PDB file of C-alpha atoms in Angstrom:
ATOM      1  CA  ALA A   1      -6.957  -5.271 -20.687  1.00 59.00           C
ATOM      2  CA  ALA A   2      -9.339  -5.392 -17.762  1.00 57.00           C
ATOM      3  CA  ASN A   3     -11.976  -2.682 -17.774  1.00 58.00           C
ATOM      4  CA  GLN A   4     -13.628  -1.593 -14.535  1.00 61.00           C
ATOM      5  CA  TYR A   5     -16.676  -0.139 -16.344  1.00 60.00           C
ATOM      6  CA  SER A   6     -17.651  -3.073 -18.520  1.00 61.00           C
ATOM      7  CA  THR A   7     -17.274  -6.821 -18.979  1.00 60.00           C
ATOM      8  CA  VAL A   8     -15.901  -6.099 -22.462  1.00 68.00           C
ATOM      9  CA  PRO A   9     -12.073  -5.905 -22.335  1.00 77.00           C
ATOM     10  CA  LEU A  10     -10.525  -2.549 -23.145  1.00 83.00           C
ATOM     11  CA  LYS A  11      -8.580  -2.492 -26.419  1.00 88.00           C
ATOM     12  CA  LEU A  12      -6.353   0.136 -27.947  1.00 92.00           C
ATOM     13  CA  TRP A  13      -5.990   0.756 -31.687  1.00 93.00           C
ATOM     14  CA  GLY A  14      -3.060  -1.367 -32.829  1.00 90.00           C
ATOM     15  CA  PRO A  15      -2.189  -4.993 -33.535  1.00 82.00           C
ATOM     16  CA  GLY A  16      -5.208  -7.177 -34.132  1.00 81.00           C
ATOM     17  CA  THR A  17      -7.623  -4.256 -34.674  1.00 86.00           C
ATOM     18  CA  LYS A  18      -9.229  -3.358 -38.000  1.00 88.00           C
ATOM     19  CA  ASP A  19     -10.471   0.033 -39.156  1.00 86.00           C
ATOM     20  CA  ALA A  20     -13.916   0.670 -40.752  1.00 87.00           C
ATOM     21  CA  SER A  21     -12.575  -0.549 -44.137  1.00 88.00           C
ATOM     22  CA  GLY A  22     -11.478  -3.862 -42.642  1.00 89.00           C
ATOM     23  CA  ASN A  23      -7.751  -3.052 -42.801  1.00 87.00           C
ATOM     24  CA  PHE A  24      -5.507  -3.973 -39.903  1.00 88.00           C
ATOM     25  CA  VAL A  25      -4.266  -0.916 -38.020  1.00 89.00           C
ATOM     26  CA  LEU A  26      -0.464  -0.952 -38.156  1.00 89.00           C
ATOM     27  CA  ASN A  27       0.341   2.060 -36.013  1.00 92.00           C
ATOM     28  CA  GLY A  28       3.422   0.657 -34.244  1.00 91.00           C
ATOM     29  CA  LEU A  29       1.789  -0.313 -30.949  1.00 93.00           C
ATOM     30  CA  THR A  30       2.984  -3.707 -29.758  1.00 87.00           C
ATOM     31  CA  PRO A  31       1.491  -5.863 -26.990  1.00 84.00           C
ATOM     32  CA  ALA A  32       4.694  -5.598 -24.931  1.00 84.00           C
ATOM     33  CA  SER A  33       6.306  -2.522 -23.461  1.00 87.00           C
ATOM     34  CA  PRO A  34       9.887  -1.356 -24.165  1.00 89.00           C
ATOM     35  CA  ALA A  35      10.941  -3.270 -21.045  1.00 88.00           C
ATOM     36  CA  GLY A  36       9.302  -6.401 -22.485  1.00 86.00           C
ATOM     37  CA  GLY A  37       6.314  -6.760 -20.191  1.00 83.00           C
ATOM     38  CA  ASN A  38       2.932  -5.281 -19.402  1.00 87.00           C
ATOM     39  CA  PHE A  39       2.265  -1.562 -19.173  1.00 92.00           C
ATOM     40  CA  ILE A  40      -0.414   0.661 -17.660  1.00 92.00           C
ATOM     41  CA  ALA A  41      -2.914   2.508 -19.870  1.00 92.00           C
ATOM     42  CA  ALA A  42      -4.844   5.334 -18.191  1.00 93.00           C
ATOM     43  CA  ASP A  43      -7.547   7.541 -19.717  1.00 92.00           C
ATOM     44  CA  GLY A  44      -6.420  11.129 -19.225  1.00 90.00           C
ATOM     45  CA  ALA A  45      -9.866  12.661 -19.761  1.00 88.00           C
ATOM     46  CA  PHE A  46     -12.331  10.416 -17.877  1.00 85.00           C
ATOM     47  CA  GLY A  47     -12.471   9.439 -14.211  1.00 80.00           C
ATOM     48  CA  GLU A  48      -8.969  10.780 -13.595  1.00 85.00           C
ATOM     49  CA  ALA A  49      -7.181   9.611 -10.460  1.00 91.00           C
ATOM     50  CA  PRO A  50      -3.464   9.259  -9.805  1.00 95.00           C
ATOM     51  CA  ILE A  51      -1.551   6.007  -9.564  1.00 96.00           C
ATOM     52  CA  GLN A  52       0.326   6.336  -6.242  1.00 97.00           C
ATOM     53  CA  GLN A  53       2.991   4.630  -4.165  1.00 96.00           C
ATOM     54  CA  THR A  54       4.653   5.676  -0.919  1.00 97.00           C
ATOM     55  CA  ILE A  55       8.452   5.791  -1.178  1.00 96.00           C
ATOM     56  CA  THR A  56      10.469   5.442   2.060  1.00 96.00           C
ATOM     57  CA  GLY A  57      14.156   5.695   2.938  1.00 95.00           C
ATOM     58  CA  LEU A  58      14.765   8.923   1.020  1.00 96.00           C
ATOM     59  CA  THR A  59      17.541  11.321   2.025  1.00 96.00           C
ATOM     60  CA  VAL A  60      16.335  14.879   2.662  1.00 96.00           C
ATOM     61  CA  GLY A  61      18.169  17.346   0.410  1.00 95.00           C
ATOM     62  CA  SER A  62      19.125  14.743  -2.198  1.00 96.00           C
ATOM     63  CA  THR A  63      17.797  14.749  -5.741  1.00 97.00           C
ATOM     64  CA  ALA A  64      15.378  11.960  -6.633  1.00 97.00           C
ATOM     65  CA  LYS A  65      15.444  10.991 -10.294  1.00 97.00           C
ATOM     66  CA  VAL A  66      12.259   9.297 -11.510  1.00 98.00           C
ATOM     67  CA  SER A  67      12.719   7.477 -14.836  1.00 97.00           C
ATOM     68  CA  PHE A  68      10.072   5.768 -16.957  1.00 97.00           C
ATOM     69  CA  TYR A  69       8.751   5.133 -20.469  1.00 97.00           C
ATOM     70  CA  TYR A  70       5.535   6.767 -21.645  1.00 97.00           C
ATOM     71  CA  ALA A  71       3.457   6.900 -24.827  1.00 97.00           C
ATOM     72  CA  GLY A  72       0.031   7.841 -26.138  1.00 96.00           C
ATOM     73  CA  ALA A  73      -2.615   5.637 -27.720  1.00 95.00           C
ATOM     74  CA  GLN A  74      -6.353   5.686 -28.394  1.00 93.00           C
ATOM     75  CA  GLN A  75      -9.150   3.391 -27.284  1.00 92.00           C
ATOM     76  CA  PHE A  76     -10.404   1.045 -29.991  1.00 91.00           C
ATOM     77  CA  GLY A  77     -13.759   2.059 -31.453  1.00 90.00           C
ATOM     78  CA  TYR A  78     -13.147   5.822 -31.143  1.00 92.00           C
ATOM     79  CA  ASP A  79     -11.907   8.335 -33.718  1.00 93.00           C
ATOM     80  CA  GLY A  80     -10.169  11.695 -33.630  1.00 94.00           C
ATOM     81  CA  THR A  81      -6.825  13.193 -32.688  1.00 95.00           C
ATOM     82  CA  THR A  82      -5.734  13.216 -29.057  1.00 95.00           C
ATOM     83  CA  THR A  83      -2.939  14.468 -26.819  1.00 95.00           C
ATOM     84  CA  ASP A  84      -1.344  12.463 -24.030  1.00 96.00           C
ATOM     85  CA  ALA A  85       1.015  13.255 -21.136  1.00 97.00           C
ATOM     86  CA  TRP A  86       1.732  12.476 -17.480  1.00 98.00           C
ATOM     87  CA  SER A  87       1.764  14.771 -14.469  1.00 98.00           C
ATOM     88  CA  VAL A  88       4.280  13.292 -11.996  1.00 98.00           C
ATOM     89  CA  THR A  89       4.354  14.346  -8.332  1.00 98.00           C
ATOM     90  CA  LEU A  90       6.846  13.520  -5.591  1.00 98.00           C
ATOM     91  CA  GLY A  91       5.873  15.054  -2.257  1.00 95.00           C
ATOM     92  CA  ASN A  92       4.732  18.615  -3.023  1.00 95.00           C
ATOM     93  CA  GLN A  93       6.570  18.991  -6.359  1.00 98.00           C
ATOM     94  CA  THR A  94       4.927  18.289  -9.716  1.00 98.00           C
ATOM     95  CA  VAL A  95       6.641  17.957 -13.086  1.00 98.00           C
ATOM     96  CA  LYS A  96       4.831  17.287 -16.376  1.00 97.00           C
ATOM     97  CA  THR A  97       6.122  15.275 -19.296  1.00 98.00           C
ATOM     98  CA  ASP A  98       6.084  16.624 -22.820  1.00 97.00           C
ATOM     99  CA  VAL A  99       2.635  16.463 -24.427  1.00 97.00           C
ATOM    100  CA  LEU A 100       2.469  13.837 -27.187  1.00 97.00           C
ATOM    101  CA  PRO A 101       0.092  14.633 -30.077  1.00 96.00           C
ATOM    102  CA  ASN A 102      -1.562  11.522 -31.497  1.00 95.00           C
ATOM    103  CA  VAL A 103      -3.425  10.997 -34.778  1.00 95.00           C
ATOM    104  CA  SER A 104      -6.781   9.201 -34.972  1.00 94.00           C
ATOM    105  CA  HIS A 105      -6.285   5.446 -34.331  1.00 94.00           C
ATOM    106  CA  GLY A 106      -2.640   6.254 -33.651  1.00 94.00           C
ATOM    107  CA  PHE A 107       0.208   5.441 -31.341  1.00 95.00           C
ATOM    108  CA  THR A 108       2.878   8.018 -30.478  1.00 96.00           C
ATOM    109  CA  GLY A 109       5.756   5.622 -29.926  1.00 94.00           C
ATOM    110  CA  TRP A 110       7.487   5.169 -26.581  1.00 96.00           C
ATOM    111  CA  LYS A 111       9.486   8.031 -25.071  1.00 96.00           C
ATOM    112  CA  GLN A 112      11.816   7.817 -22.087  1.00 96.00           C
ATOM    113  CA  ALA A 113      11.694  10.501 -19.396  1.00 97.00           C
ATOM    114  CA  THR A 114      13.828  11.241 -16.354  1.00 98.00           C
ATOM    115  CA  LEU A 115      12.404  13.876 -14.024  1.00 98.00           C
ATOM    116  CA  SER A 116      14.263  15.408 -11.054  1.00 97.00           C
ATOM    117  CA  PHE A 117      12.812  16.277  -7.658  1.00 97.00           C
ATOM    118  CA  VAL A 118      14.472  17.666  -4.514  1.00 97.00           C
ATOM    119  CA  VAL A 119      13.648  15.358  -1.582  1.00 97.00           C
ATOM    120  CA  THR A 120      12.016  17.248   1.316  1.00 96.00           C
ATOM    121  CA  ASN A 121      10.978  14.290   3.511  1.00 97.00           C
ATOM    122  CA  ALA A 122      12.346  10.792   4.189  1.00 97.00           C
ATOM    123  CA  THR A 123       8.955   9.398   3.103  1.00 97.00           C
ATOM    124  CA  GLU A 124       7.187  10.835   0.033  1.00 97.00           C
ATOM    125  CA  VAL A 125       4.235   9.834  -2.139  1.00 98.00           C
ATOM    126  CA  LEU A 126       5.094   9.325  -5.816  1.00 98.00           C
ATOM    127  CA  SER A 127       2.090   9.713  -8.113  1.00 98.00           C
ATOM    128  CA  PHE A 128       1.372   9.607 -11.834  1.00 98.00           C
ATOM    129  CA  LEU A 129      -1.727  11.295 -13.250  1.00 97.00           C
ATOM    130  CA  ALA A 130      -2.656  10.733 -16.907  1.00 96.00           C
ATOM    131  CA  VAL A 131      -3.413  13.963 -18.764  1.00 95.00           C
ATOM    132  CA  GLY A 132      -5.129  13.956 -22.149  1.00 94.00           C
ATOM    133  CA  THR A 133      -7.487  15.729 -24.518  1.00 93.00           C
ATOM    134  CA  PRO A 134     -10.196  15.784 -25.728  1.00 92.00           C
ATOM    135  CA  ALA A 135     -12.728  14.105 -23.474  1.00 84.00           C
ATOM    136  CA  GLY A 136     -14.865  11.468 -25.200  1.00 80.00           C
ATOM    137  CA  VAL A 137     -12.197  10.478 -27.734  1.00 85.00           C
ATOM    138  CA  PRO A 138     -10.369   8.356 -25.104  1.00 88.00           C
ATOM    139  CA  PRO A 139      -6.773   9.598 -25.010  1.00 92.00           C
ATOM    140  CA  PHE A 140      -4.804   6.880 -23.232  1.00 94.00           C
ATOM    141  CA  SER A 141      -1.457   7.675 -21.634  1.00 96.00           C
ATOM    142  CA  LEU A 142       0.745   4.589 -21.366  1.00 96.00           C
ATOM    143  CA  LEU A 143       3.308   4.079 -18.569  1.00 97.00           C
ATOM    144  CA  ASP A 144       6.043   1.485 -18.061  1.00 96.00           C
ATOM    145  CA  ASP A 145       9.287   0.653 -16.239  1.00 96.00           C
ATOM    146  CA  VAL A 146       9.181   3.255 -13.447  1.00 96.00           C
ATOM    147  CA  SER A 147      12.339   3.541 -11.326  1.00 96.00           C
ATOM    148  CA  ILE A 148      13.597   6.027  -8.747  1.00 96.00           C
ATOM    149  CA  SER A 149      17.175   6.767  -7.684  1.00 96.00           C
ATOM    150  CA  GLN A 150      18.776   9.339  -5.428  1.00 94.00           C
ATOM    151  CA  VAL A 151      21.729  11.588  -6.166  1.00 88.00           C
ATOM    152  CA  ALA A 152      23.474  13.457  -3.333  1.00 80.00           C
ATOM    153  CA  GLN A 153      23.420  17.234  -3.578  1.00 66.00           C
ATOM    154  CA  VAL A 154      26.718  18.655  -4.848  1.00 60.00           C
ATOM    155  CA  PRO A 155      27.484  22.265  -3.874  1.00 58.00           C
ATOM    156  CA  GLU A 156      27.292  24.742  -6.732  1.00 57.00           C
ATOM    157  CA  PRO A 157      30.662  25.964  -8.089  1.00 61.00           C
ATOM    158  CA  THR A 158      29.963  29.495  -6.784  1.00 57.00           C
ATOM    159  CA  SER A 159      29.322  28.083  -3.301  1.00 51.00           C
ATOM    160  CA  LEU A 160      32.624  26.199  -3.465  1.00 53.00           C
ATOM    161  CA  ALA A 161      34.446  29.358  -4.603  1.00 57.00           C
ATOM    162  CA  LEU A 162      32.966  31.372  -1.730  1.00 51.00           C
ATOM    163  CA  LEU A 163      33.970  28.646   0.709  1.00 50.00           C
ATOM    164  CA  GLY A 164      37.537  28.757  -0.684  1.00 53.00           C
ATOM    165  CA  VAL A 165      37.689  32.556  -0.316  1.00 48.00           C
ATOM    166  CA  PHE A 166      36.366  32.273   3.250  1.00 51.00           C
ATOM    167  CA  LEU A 167      38.872  29.570   4.250  1.00 48.00           C
ATOM    168  CA  GLY A 168      41.733  31.405   2.522  1.00 53.00           C
ATOM    169  CA  GLY A 169      40.793  34.671   4.240  1.00 51.00           C
ATOM    170  CA  THR A 170      40.524  32.909   7.598  1.00 47.00           C
ATOM    171  CA  GLY A 171      43.994  31.409   7.108  1.00 53.00           C
ATOM    172  CA  TRP A 172      45.451  34.802   6.155  1.00 46.00           C
ATOM    173  CA  VAL A 173      43.926  36.498   9.226  1.00 46.00           C
ATOM    174  CA  ALA A 174      45.238  33.724  11.526  1.00 51.00           C
ATOM    175  CA  ARG A 175      48.720  33.974   9.997  1.00 55.00           C
ATOM    176  CA  ARG A 176      48.769  37.737  10.336  1.00 55.00           C
ATOM    177  CA  HIS A 177      47.644  37.450  13.978  1.00 50.00           C
ATOM    178  CA  ARG A 178      50.451  34.935  14.775  1.00 56.00           C
ATOM    179  CA  HIS A 179      53.018  37.159  13.029  1.00 53.00           C
ATOM    180  CA  ARG A 180      51.865  40.183  15.085  1.00 59.00           C
ATOM    181  CA  GLN A 181      52.088  38.163  18.330  1.00 57.00           C
ATOM    182  CA  ARG A 182      55.681  37.098  17.509  1.00 58.00           C
ATOM    183  CA  ARG A 183      56.730  40.708  16.841  1.00 60.00           C
ATOM    184  CA  GLN A 184      55.230  41.859  20.121  1.00 61.00           C
ATOM    185  CA  ALA A 185      56.959  39.037  22.049  1.00 60.00           C
ATOM    186  CA  ALA A 186      60.386  39.931  20.596  1.00 60.00           C
TER     187      ALA A 186
END
């Protein structure tokens, strides 16, 4: 992958890499993502900055579901265990994925996540921030196939029950009032 800090391409431990004994590292990492294409790898402990996109056309009060695949890997040439995760923000709400522990030269395998956010504005910024430990052992959080969908808010069952009691009570009071008016007219 391209590397902004060097002319040497960034590599992760996995296919095509050999350990100190000259053995190929077969940790399960494949060049393609679960969706079959490229994926993003972000160091969660060095030069952290979120990956952001502005989302428009949202419905205030709806639930936005953000789905994606994520995994953990380690930069080639480094040793030691790491942890990897993502901190996902939509507007002013942040939800974190599960933390994935990773062995030295390892790959955690892909996980799918769906996170829910309540929409507070028609336009929100969606951001992903890689989170990893320890610094200097390059923990890389991988990200792929991000999608967002909206689900309309459905009233809670207790709210519906209270509404039913209110409407039923209103109907009973109106009926009683009409009955009283008929008796007085007769």
